[in-house]
Amino acid sequence: MRIQFTLALAGLIAFNVNAKEPLHAYLSSGVEVHETDNMNRVEATGPNIRFFLKDKKILATAFVFKDTRNPYPLLNDFAEQFLKRAYASYDYQIFEKNKVMNNFANRKSDGVEYLVDLGGEKCELYLASSVGNQTYIFFNISNEVTNAKCASIGDKLKSVVTQVNESIAINDI
C-alpha cells in the first residue's frame, strides 16, 4: 500500500512539474499560448500577440479573431480579405501561396500560407488559420535583421511557424 501511495504521489508531482501554466489565454476563443523550448515569453494586447523566440532576428506576431456574427466558411476568401487589409499601405507581391495543415500543440487545423514579397527587399510569411467554428489566428513572421528575398528566406520563416504553433493549444469552448 505504501509503495502504491508513493508511486501515485511521485506521478502527481511529476505531472505538476511538467504542466506549464499558459503564458496567455483567450478564453472565449479557446486559445492558450504555452512556453516551449523555442519561445519563453509573449506580450499580448487585446487580440494581438508577440512571441519572443530564441532566434532574436525573427519577429513573430499573431492576431486572434473571433467573429460571432459572420462565420466565414471559406478560409481562403477570408485570408485574402485580411491580407489585403494588412498590406494595404505596402507595395507587395504574393511570392507563394499554399494550403497547409497547421500542427498546434494539441490539434491540427486548416490554414492558408502566403510568402509576401515587400518591394523585392523583404519577405514576410502571412498565415491564416481556422481554429474551430468562428475563431481565426493570423500570423505574421519576418526576419527583422536581414532583408532577404522570399526565395532565400522562405523556408526559414516556415520553420518558425512550426515553432510558434507548438506553443498554442486549442481548447473546445
N, CA and C of each residue as an Amber inpcrd file, in Angstrom:
protein
   519
   0.8240000  -1.1840000   0.0000000   0.0000000   0.0000000   0.0000000
   0.8740000   1.2560000   0.0000000   1.9150000   1.2320000   0.7980000
   2.7990000   2.3920000   0.8940000   3.5050000   2.6540000  -0.4360000
   3.8980000   1.5930000  -1.1360000   4.5700000   1.7440000  -2.4260000
   3.6150000   2.3590000  -3.4440000   2.3560000   1.9070000  -3.4660000
   1.3770000   2.4660000  -4.3990000   1.1580000   3.9520000  -4.1250000
   1.0510000   4.3150000  -2.8510000   0.8500000   5.7170000  -2.4910000
   2.0560000   6.5540000  -2.9310000   3.2670000   6.0360000  -2.6950000
   4.4820000   6.7500000  -3.0750000   4.5480000   6.9250000  -4.5910000
   4.2240000   5.8790000  -5.3390000   4.2250000   5.9740000  -6.7990000
   3.1680000   6.9620000  -7.2910000   1.9880000   6.9330000  -6.6850000
   0.9260000   7.8660000  -7.0830000   1.3420000   9.2990000  -6.7840000
   1.9480000   9.5250000  -5.6230000   2.4070000  10.8640000  -5.2500000
   3.5220000  11.3300000  -6.1880000   4.4470000  10.4490000  -6.5240000
   5.5320000  10.8040000  -7.4430000   4.9710000  11.1460000  -8.8260000
   3.9730000  10.3950000  -9.2770000   3.3420000  10.6950000 -10.5640000
   2.6410000  12.0340000 -10.5480000   1.9820000  12.3620000  -9.4460000
   1.2920000  13.6460000  -9.3230000   2.2920000  14.7950000  -9.3170000
   3.3910000  14.6360000  -8.6060000   4.4230000  15.6780000  -8.5740000
   5.0360000  15.8470000  -9.9610000   5.3350000  14.7540000 -10.6430000
   5.9120000  14.8370000 -11.9900000   4.9540000  15.5360000 -12.9430000
   3.6510000  15.2610000 -12.8260000   2.6790000  15.9220000 -13.6980000
   2.6670000  17.4200000 -13.4360000   2.6870000  17.8220000 -12.1800000
   2.6450000  19.2470000 -11.8550000   3.9030000  19.9810000 -12.2940000
   5.0430000  19.3050000 -12.2700000   6.2850000  19.9400000 -12.7020000
   6.2620000  20.1660000 -14.2130000   5.7530000  19.1990000 -14.9700000
   5.7570000  19.2880000 -16.4270000   4.6160000  20.1220000 -16.9860000
   3.5210000  20.2770000 -16.2410000   2.3910000  21.0650000 -16.7300000
   2.6890000  22.5420000 -16.5100000   2.7760000  23.2760000 -17.6020000
   3.1010000  24.6970000 -17.5070000   1.8320000  25.5160000 -17.6270000
   1.7730000  26.5530000 -16.8330000   0.6520000  27.4770000 -16.9290000
   0.7280000  28.2040000 -18.2600000  -0.4230000  28.5510000 -18.8190000
  -0.3720000  29.3110000 -20.0730000   0.2560000  30.6810000 -19.8570000
   1.0230000  31.1320000 -20.8390000   1.5770000  32.4830000 -20.8000000
   0.4800000  33.4970000 -21.0830000  -0.4800000  33.0900000 -21.9150000
  -1.6180000  33.9520000 -22.2270000  -2.7540000  33.0750000 -22.7410000
  -3.9880000  33.4800000 -22.4860000  -5.1400000  32.7060000 -22.9480000
  -6.2420000  33.6300000 -23.4380000  -6.9020000  33.1940000 -24.4780000
  -8.1190000  33.8400000 -24.9790000  -9.2500000  32.8680000 -24.6840000
  -9.8520000  33.0070000 -23.5130000 -10.8260000  32.0330000 -23.0420000
 -12.0310000  31.9180000 -23.9600000 -12.5120000  33.0310000 -24.5040000
 -13.7030000  32.9730000 -25.3570000 -13.4170000  32.3040000 -26.6940000
 -12.1530000  32.1930000 -27.0580000 -11.7760000  31.5520000 -28.3200000
 -11.1780000  30.1710000 -28.1170000 -10.8590000  29.8130000 -26.8850000
 -10.2510000  28.5200000 -26.6110000  -8.7860000  28.4350000 -26.9770000
  -8.1020000  29.5800000 -27.0790000  -6.6980000  29.6180000 -27.4910000
  -5.8210000  29.8890000 -26.2710000  -4.8260000  29.0320000 -26.0450000
  -3.8520000  29.2220000 -24.9680000  -2.4470000  29.1700000 -25.5580000
  -1.5700000  30.0400000 -25.0750000  -0.1760000  30.0510000 -25.5190000
   0.6890000  29.5920000 -24.3520000   1.5100000  28.5710000 -24.5920000
   2.3670000  27.9880000 -23.5620000   3.8360000  28.1670000 -23.9240000
   4.6750000  28.1460000 -22.9130000   6.1260000  28.2160000 -23.1130000
   6.6140000  26.9400000 -23.7950000   7.5930000  27.0840000 -24.6920000
   8.2270000  25.9340000 -25.3470000   9.7430000  26.1290000 -25.3040000
  10.4690000  25.1750000 -25.8720000  11.9260000  25.2950000 -25.9340000
  12.3570000  26.4760000 -26.7970000  11.5520000  26.8340000 -27.7970000
  11.9080000  27.9050000 -28.7280000  11.2840000  29.2530000 -28.3970000
  10.3560000  29.2800000 -27.4490000   9.6550000  30.5210000 -27.1190000
   9.3270000  30.5110000 -25.6290000   9.7500000  31.5760000 -24.9260000
   9.5460000  31.5610000 -23.4800000   8.7440000  32.7390000 -22.9480000
   8.2840000  33.6240000 -23.8440000   7.5420000  34.7890000 -23.3670000
   6.6510000  35.3140000 -24.4830000   5.5200000  35.8790000 -24.0870000
   4.6610000  36.5710000 -25.0480000   4.2490000  37.9060000 -24.4580000
   3.9270000  38.8210000 -25.3450000   3.3290000  40.0960000 -24.9660000
   1.9870000  40.1290000 -25.6650000   0.9240000  40.3520000 -24.9250000
  -0.4010000  40.3670000 -25.5370000  -1.1230000  41.6550000 -25.1860000
  -1.6970000  42.2610000 -26.2030000  -2.5150000  43.4530000 -26.0390000
  -3.7890000  43.2150000 -26.8250000  -4.8840000  43.0290000 -26.1230000
  -6.1260000  42.7100000 -26.8150000  -5.9490000  41.4390000 -27.6230000
  -6.3300000  41.4560000 -28.8880000  -6.2180000  40.2500000 -29.7090000
  -4.8300000  40.0400000 -30.3200000  -3.8950000  40.9370000 -30.0580000
  -2.5530000  40.8600000 -30.6520000  -1.5750000  40.1600000 -29.7180000
  -0.7510000  39.2900000 -30.2860000   0.2640000  38.5650000 -29.5160000
   1.6080000  38.7520000 -30.2000000   2.6270000  39.0150000 -29.4000000
   4.0020000  38.9970000 -29.9000000   4.7170000  37.8580000 -29.1930000
   5.3430000  36.9870000 -29.9820000   6.0670000  35.8380000 -29.4540000
   7.5430000  36.1940000 -29.3520000   8.1550000  35.9300000 -28.2030000
   9.5890000  36.1640000 -28.0260000  10.3090000  34.8340000 -28.2280000
  10.9480000  34.7120000 -29.3740000  11.6250000  33.4810000 -29.7680000
  13.0910000  33.5120000 -29.3630000  13.7060000  32.3320000 -29.2920000
  15.1450000  32.2750000 -29.0190000  15.9330000  32.9370000 -30.1350000
  15.4700000  32.7920000 -31.3670000  16.1060000  33.4520000 -32.5090000
  15.6370000  34.9020000 -32.5190000  16.4550000  35.7790000 -31.9990000
  16.0850000  37.1910000 -31.8250000  15.9260000  37.9450000 -33.1460000
  16.4000000  37.3660000 -34.2510000  16.2810000  38.0340000 -35.5480000
  14.8570000  37.9610000 -36.0990000  14.0980000  37.0020000 -35.6130000
  12.7670000  36.7460000 -36.1580000  11.6980000  37.4010000 -35.2890000
  10.8070000  38.1260000 -35.9410000   9.6500000  38.7210000 -35.2740000
   8.4330000  37.8810000 -35.6320000   7.7540000  37.3840000 -34.6190000
   6.5520000  36.5790000 -34.8300000   5.4060000  37.2140000 -34.0590000
   4.3460000  37.5240000 -34.7740000   3.1610000  38.1070000 -34.1520000
   1.9300000  37.3470000 -34.6280000   0.8530000  37.4910000 -33.8830000
  -0.4130000  36.8630000 -34.2660000  -1.5620000  37.7710000 -33.8560000
  -2.6640000  37.5630000 -34.5080000  -3.8930000  38.2890000 -34.2340000
  -4.9920000  37.2400000 -34.1130000  -5.6350000  37.1650000 -32.9530000
  -6.7150000  36.2040000 -32.7290000  -8.0300000  36.9200000 -32.9990000
  -8.8330000  36.3420000 -33.8780000 -10.0770000  36.9870000 -34.2900000
 -11.2360000  36.0170000 -34.1290000 -12.2420000  36.4420000 -33.3950000
 -13.4570000  35.6410000 -33.2500000 -14.6050000  36.4430000 -33.8240000
 -15.2850000  35.8650000 -34.7760000 -16.4080000  36.5340000 -35.4260000
 -17.6760000  35.7570000 -35.1010000 -18.4560000  36.2700000 -34.1700000
 -19.6710000  35.5700000 -33.7530000 -20.8520000  35.8890000 -34.6560000
 -20.7470000  36.9540000 -35.4270000 -21.8640000  37.3440000 -36.2940000
 -21.7430000  36.7920000 -37.7030000 -20.5460000  36.7390000 -38.2200000
 -20.3440000  36.3490000 -39.6170000 -19.2970000  35.2560000 -39.7500000
 -19.6290000  34.0240000 -39.4060000 -18.6200000  32.9790000 -39.5700000
 -18.2670000  32.8100000 -41.0460000 -16.9860000  32.7170000 -41.3230000
 -16.5070000  32.5830000 -42.6950000 -16.2270000  31.1150000 -42.9830000
 -17.1000000  30.4530000 -43.7260000 -16.8490000  29.0400000 -44.0060000
 -15.7070000  28.8400000 -44.9990000 -15.3690000  29.8840000 -45.7340000
 -14.3060000  29.7670000 -46.7240000 -13.0570000  30.4840000 -46.2230000
 -12.1710000  29.7420000 -45.6080000 -10.9520000  30.3150000 -45.0380000
 -10.1490000  31.0560000 -46.0950000 -10.0940000  30.5120000 -47.2960000
  -9.3380000  31.1390000 -48.3840000  -9.7800000  32.5760000 -48.6260000
 -11.0860000  32.7780000 -48.7450000 -11.6190000  34.1170000 -49.0210000
 -11.3270000  35.0770000 -47.8740000 -11.5010000  34.5940000 -46.6590000
 -11.2690000  35.4460000 -45.5000000  -9.7910000  35.7940000 -45.3740000
  -8.9240000  34.8260000 -45.6400000  -7.4770000  35.0660000 -45.5690000
  -7.0620000  36.1340000 -46.5720000  -7.5850000  36.0480000 -47.7870000
  -7.2450000  37.0500000 -48.8160000  -7.7500000  38.4320000 -48.4270000
  -8.9580000  38.4770000 -47.8820000  -9.5270000  39.7590000 -47.4580000
  -8.6590000  40.4000000 -46.3730000  -8.2350000  39.6000000 -45.4000000
  -7.4160000  40.1250000 -44.3130000  -6.0210000  40.5060000 -44.8110000
  -5.4700000  39.7220000 -45.7400000  -4.1560000  40.0210000 -46.3150000
  -4.1730000  41.3870000 -47.0010000  -5.2040000  41.6450000 -47.7740000
  -5.3060000  42.9330000 -48.4730000  -5.3750000  44.0950000 -47.4920000
  -6.0780000  43.9020000 -46.3870000  -6.1430000  44.9600000 -45.3660000
  -4.8060000  45.1330000 -44.6590000  -4.1600000  44.0290000 -44.3280000
  -2.9020000  44.0880000 -43.5770000  -1.7810000  44.7370000 -44.3830000
  -1.7680000  44.5250000 -45.6880000  -0.6910000  45.0440000 -46.5330000
  -1.1550000  46.1830000 -47.4410000  -2.2400000  46.8280000 -47.0960000
  -2.8150000  47.8890000 -47.9400000  -1.8400000  49.0340000 -48.2020000
  -0.9960000  49.3590000 -47.2470000  -0.0890000  50.5000000 -47.4180000
   1.2830000  50.0940000 -47.9740000   1.4290000  48.8530000 -48.4110000
   2.7030000  48.3590000 -48.9410000   2.5810000  48.0190000 -50.4200000
   3.7070000  48.0920000 -51.1060000   3.8130000  47.5850000 -52.4660000
   4.2390000  46.1250000 -52.3190000   3.3070000  45.1970000 -52.4770000
   3.6220000  43.7940000 -52.2190000   3.2080000  42.9080000 -53.3870000
   3.8420000  41.7530000 -53.4440000   3.5040000  40.6980000 -54.4030000
   3.4240000  39.3970000 -53.6150000   2.5020000  38.5430000 -53.9750000
   2.4400000  37.2260000 -53.3500000   3.4360000  36.3360000 -54.0830000
   4.4970000  35.9370000 -53.3680000   5.5560000  35.1100000 -53.9400000
   5.1040000  33.6500000 -54.0300000   4.4090000  33.2020000 -52.9780000
   3.9760000  31.8090000 -52.9160000   2.7300000  31.7230000 -52.0500000
   1.8050000  30.8610000 -52.4380000   0.5800000  30.6410000 -51.6640000
   0.3400000  29.1430000 -51.5800000   0.0720000  28.6480000 -50.3620000
  -0.1610000  27.2190000 -50.1600000  -1.2680000  26.9950000 -49.1500000
  -2.0420000  25.9480000 -49.3770000  -2.9360000  25.4620000 -48.3310000
  -2.0720000  24.5830000 -47.4390000  -2.2230000  24.7420000 -46.1360000
  -1.3880000  23.9940000 -45.2000000  -2.2420000  23.3940000 -44.0940000
  -1.6750000  22.4130000 -43.4280000  -2.2690000  21.8460000 -42.2310000
  -1.3700000  22.2730000 -41.0780000  -1.9050000  23.0820000 -40.1810000
  -1.1260000  23.5710000 -39.0400000  -1.1930000  22.5680000 -37.9060000
  -0.0540000  22.2780000 -37.3240000   0.0230000  21.3790000 -36.1820000
   0.2030000  22.2030000 -34.9240000  -0.9110000  22.4730000 -34.2520000
  -0.8380000  23.1610000 -32.9750000  -0.4470000  22.1420000 -31.9140000
  -0.2990000  22.5710000 -30.6760000   0.1750000  21.6860000 -29.6170000
  -0.7270000  20.4630000 -29.4390000  -2.0260000  20.6320000 -29.6140000
  -2.9360000  19.5300000 -29.3200000  -3.9340000  19.2160000 -30.4310000
  -3.8330000  19.8740000 -31.5720000  -4.7330000  19.5510000 -32.6860000
  -4.2160000  20.1300000 -33.9850000  -4.8150000  19.6780000 -35.0580000
  -4.4540000  20.1750000 -36.3890000  -5.5450000  21.1150000 -36.8780000
  -5.1600000  22.0070000 -37.7790000  -6.1030000  22.9980000 -38.2740000
  -5.7440000  23.3710000 -39.7050000  -6.7620000  23.6500000 -40.4950000
  -6.5330000  24.1120000 -41.8640000  -5.9800000  25.5220000 -41.8590000
  -5.1650000  25.8150000 -42.8590000  -4.6150000  27.1550000 -42.9680000
  -4.2500000  27.5010000 -44.4000000  -4.0140000  28.7770000 -44.6150000
  -3.5420000  29.2820000 -45.8950000  -2.2910000  30.0970000 -45.6040000
  -1.2100000  29.7690000 -46.3020000   0.0940000  30.3780000 -46.0470000
   0.5300000  31.1780000 -47.2690000   0.9970000  32.3980000 -47.0230000
   1.4690000  33.2640000 -48.0930000   2.8860000  33.7170000 -47.7760000
   3.7800000  33.6460000 -48.7480000   5.0530000  34.3470000 -48.6590000
   4.8380000  35.6480000 -49.4170000   4.9950000  36.7560000 -48.7230000
   4.6930000  38.0660000 -49.2860000   5.9980000  38.8160000 -49.5180000
   6.2410000  39.1880000 -50.7640000   7.4250000  39.9590000 -51.1470000
   7.0790000  41.4370000 -51.0410000   7.7950000  42.1340000 -50.1730000
   7.5550000  43.5640000 -49.9680000   8.5680000  44.3600000 -50.7770000
   8.2030000  44.6960000 -51.9840000   9.0360000  45.5390000 -52.8400000
  10.3680000  44.9450000 -53.2330000  10.5120000  43.6260000 -53.2150000
  11.7650000  42.9910000 -53.5900000  12.8610000  43.1190000 -52.5500000
  12.5670000  43.7350000 -51.4230000  13.5660000  43.9790000 -50.3790000
  13.4080000  43.0670000 -49.1680000  12.1820000  42.6820000 -48.8680000
  11.9110000  41.9510000 -47.6380000  10.8260000  40.9170000 -47.9030000
  10.8860000  39.8350000 -47.1580000   9.9000000  38.7710000 -47.2830000
   9.2420000  38.5490000 -45.9250000   7.9400000  38.3970000 -45.9240000
   7.2080000  38.0660000 -44.7050000   6.3270000  36.8630000 -44.9850000
   6.1030000  36.0800000 -43.9410000   5.1920000  34.9620000 -44.0510000
   3.9070000  35.3620000 -43.3510000   2.8130000  35.2540000 -44.0580000
   1.4890000  35.5470000 -43.5190000   0.7230000  34.2400000 -43.5450000
   0.1170000  33.8730000 -42.4260000  -0.5900000  32.6070000 -42.3160000
  -1.9290000  32.8400000 -41.6460000  -2.9740000  32.3520000 -42.2630000
  -4.3160000  32.4170000 -41.6810000  -4.7360000  31.0020000 -41.3210000
  -5.1910000  30.8190000 -40.0810000  -5.6190000  29.5100000 -39.6050000
  -7.0420000  29.5760000 -39.1010000  -7.8050000  28.5710000 -39.4500000
  -9.1650000  28.4390000 -38.9430000  -9.1020000  27.5360000 -37.7230000
  -9.5540000  28.0470000 -36.5910000  -9.4870000  27.2910000 -35.3420000
 -10.9040000  27.2050000 -34.7950000 -11.5260000  26.0810000 -34.9690000
 -12.9060000  25.9650000 -34.5160000 -13.8510000  26.6090000 -35.5230000
 -15.0490000  26.8730000 -35.0760000 -16.0990000  27.3400000 -35.9680000
 -16.0000000  28.8130000 -36.3100000 -15.6400000  29.6500000 -35.3580000
 -15.6840000  31.0910000 -35.5850000 -14.4110000  31.8110000 -35.1580000
 -13.3350000  31.0950000 -34.9440000 -12.0940000  31.7110000 -34.4850000
 -11.0070000  31.5080000 -35.5330000 -10.2530000  32.5630000 -35.7490000
  -9.1570000  32.5540000 -36.7090000  -7.9180000  33.1180000 -36.0340000
  -6.7630000  32.6000000 -36.4060000  -5.4980000  33.1600000 -35.9410000
  -4.7030000  33.5440000 -37.1840000  -4.2760000  34.7900000 -37.2280000
  -3.4850000  35.3000000 -38.3430000  -2.0690000  35.5420000 -37.8420000
  -1.0990000  34.9190000 -38.4720000   0.2960000  35.0400000 -38.0760000
   1.0530000  35.8990000 -39.0810000   2.0460000  36.6110000 -38.5740000
   2.9750000  37.3400000 -39.4290000   4.3670000  37.0420000 -38.9000000
   5.2200000  36.4770000 -39.7410000   6.5760000  36.1000000 -39.3550000
   7.5370000  36.8230000 -40.2880000   8.5340000  37.5070000 -39.7200000
   9.5010000  38.2090000 -40.5690000  10.8760000  38.2220000 -39.9200000
  11.9010000  38.3360000 -40.7660000  13.2690000  38.4810000 -40.3000000
  13.5250000  39.9740000 -40.1980000  13.7370000  40.4610000 -38.9920000
  13.8610000  41.8950000 -38.7600000  15.2920000  42.4040000 -38.8640000
  16.2580000  41.5100000 -39.0040000  17.6540000  41.9280000 -39.0670000
  18.1570000  41.9300000 -40.5040000  17.8530000  40.8790000 -41.2270000
  18.3490000  40.7280000 -42.5920000  17.2100000  40.9150000 -43.5780000
  17.3750000  41.8270000 -44.5090000  16.4070000  41.9480000 -45.5940000
  16.7840000  40.9200000 -46.6440000  15.9010000  39.9800000 -46.8790000
  16.1870000  38.9170000 -47.8350000  14.9580000  38.6620000 -48.6910000
  15.2100000  38.1810000 -49.8620000  14.1190000  37.8510000 -50.7720000
  13.4850000  36.5290000 -50.3610000  12.2460000  36.3410000 -50.7770000
  11.4850000  35.1600000 -50.3780000  12.1420000  33.8530000 -50.8100000
  12.8120000  33.8480000 -51.9580000  13.4550000  32.6250000 -52.4410000
  14.5250000  32.1350000 -51.4750000  15.1750000  33.0540000 -50.7610000
  16.2690000  32.6500000 -49.8740000  15.8500000  32.4650000 -48.4170000
  14.7900000  33.1040000 -47.9710000  14.4420000  33.0360000 -46.5450000
  13.0970000  32.3670000 -46.2740000  12.3550000  32.0350000 -47.3070000
  11.0210000  31.4630000 -47.1380000  10.9840000  30.2210000 -46.2710000
  11.9170000  29.2800000 -46.4820000  11.9260000  28.0420000 -45.6990000
  12.1830000  28.3090000 -44.2230000  13.0490000  29.2540000 -43.9150000
  13.3260000  29.5880000 -42.5130000  12.0710000  30.1540000 -41.8510000
  11.3600000  31.0300000 -42.5370000  10.1410000  31.6080000 -41.9750000
   9.0880000  30.5270000 -41.7440000   8.9960000  29.5720000 -42.6560000
   8.0400000  28.4700000 -42.4890000   8.3920000  27.6070000 -41.2820000
   9.6760000  27.4180000 -41.0140000  10.0710000  26.6180000 -39.8470000
   9.7190000  27.3350000 -38.5440000   9.7330000  28.6620000 -38.5620000
   9.3590000  29.4260000 -37.3640000   7.8780000  29.2380000 -37.0590000
   7.0500000  29.1260000 -38.0840000   5.6220000  28.8840000 -37.8620000
   5.4320000  27.6040000 -37.0580000   6.1900000  26.5750000 -37.3860000
   6.1100000  25.3200000 -36.6440000   6.4560000  25.5460000 -35.1800000
   7.4990000  26.3210000 -34.9040000   7.8950000  26.6110000 -33.5270000
   6.8000000  27.3650000 -32.7770000   6.1890000  28.3280000 -33.4300000
   5.1360000  29.1160000 -32.7860000   3.8920000  28.2590000 -32.5720000
   3.5130000  27.4760000 -33.5740000   2.3080000  26.6530000 -33.4600000
   2.3900000  25.6410000 -32.3270000   3.5800000  25.1150000 -32.0580000
   3.6930000  24.1250000 -30.9850000   3.4730000  24.7440000 -29.6090000
   3.4600000  26.0650000 -29.5210000   3.1960000  26.7310000 -28.2420000
   1.7100000  27.0070000 -28.0260000   0.8890000  26.7760000 -29.0430000
  -0.5280000  27.1350000 -28.9710000  -1.3890000  25.8920000 -28.8040000
  -2.2020000  25.8990000 -27.7570000  -3.1700000  24.8310000 -27.5280000
  -4.5590000  25.3790000 -27.8340000  -5.3640000  24.5690000 -28.4880000
  -6.7230000  24.9470000 -28.8490000  -7.6730000  24.0990000 -28.0090000
  -8.5100000  24.7530000 -27.2250000  -9.4660000  24.0560000 -26.3650000
 -10.8800000  24.2470000 -26.8890000 -11.7010000  23.2250000 -26.7250000
 -13.1060000  23.3430000 -27.1080000 -13.8230000  24.2410000 -26.1140000
 -14.6560000  25.1170000 -26.6530000 -15.4130000  26.0110000 -25.7630000
 -16.8970000  25.7770000 -25.9270000
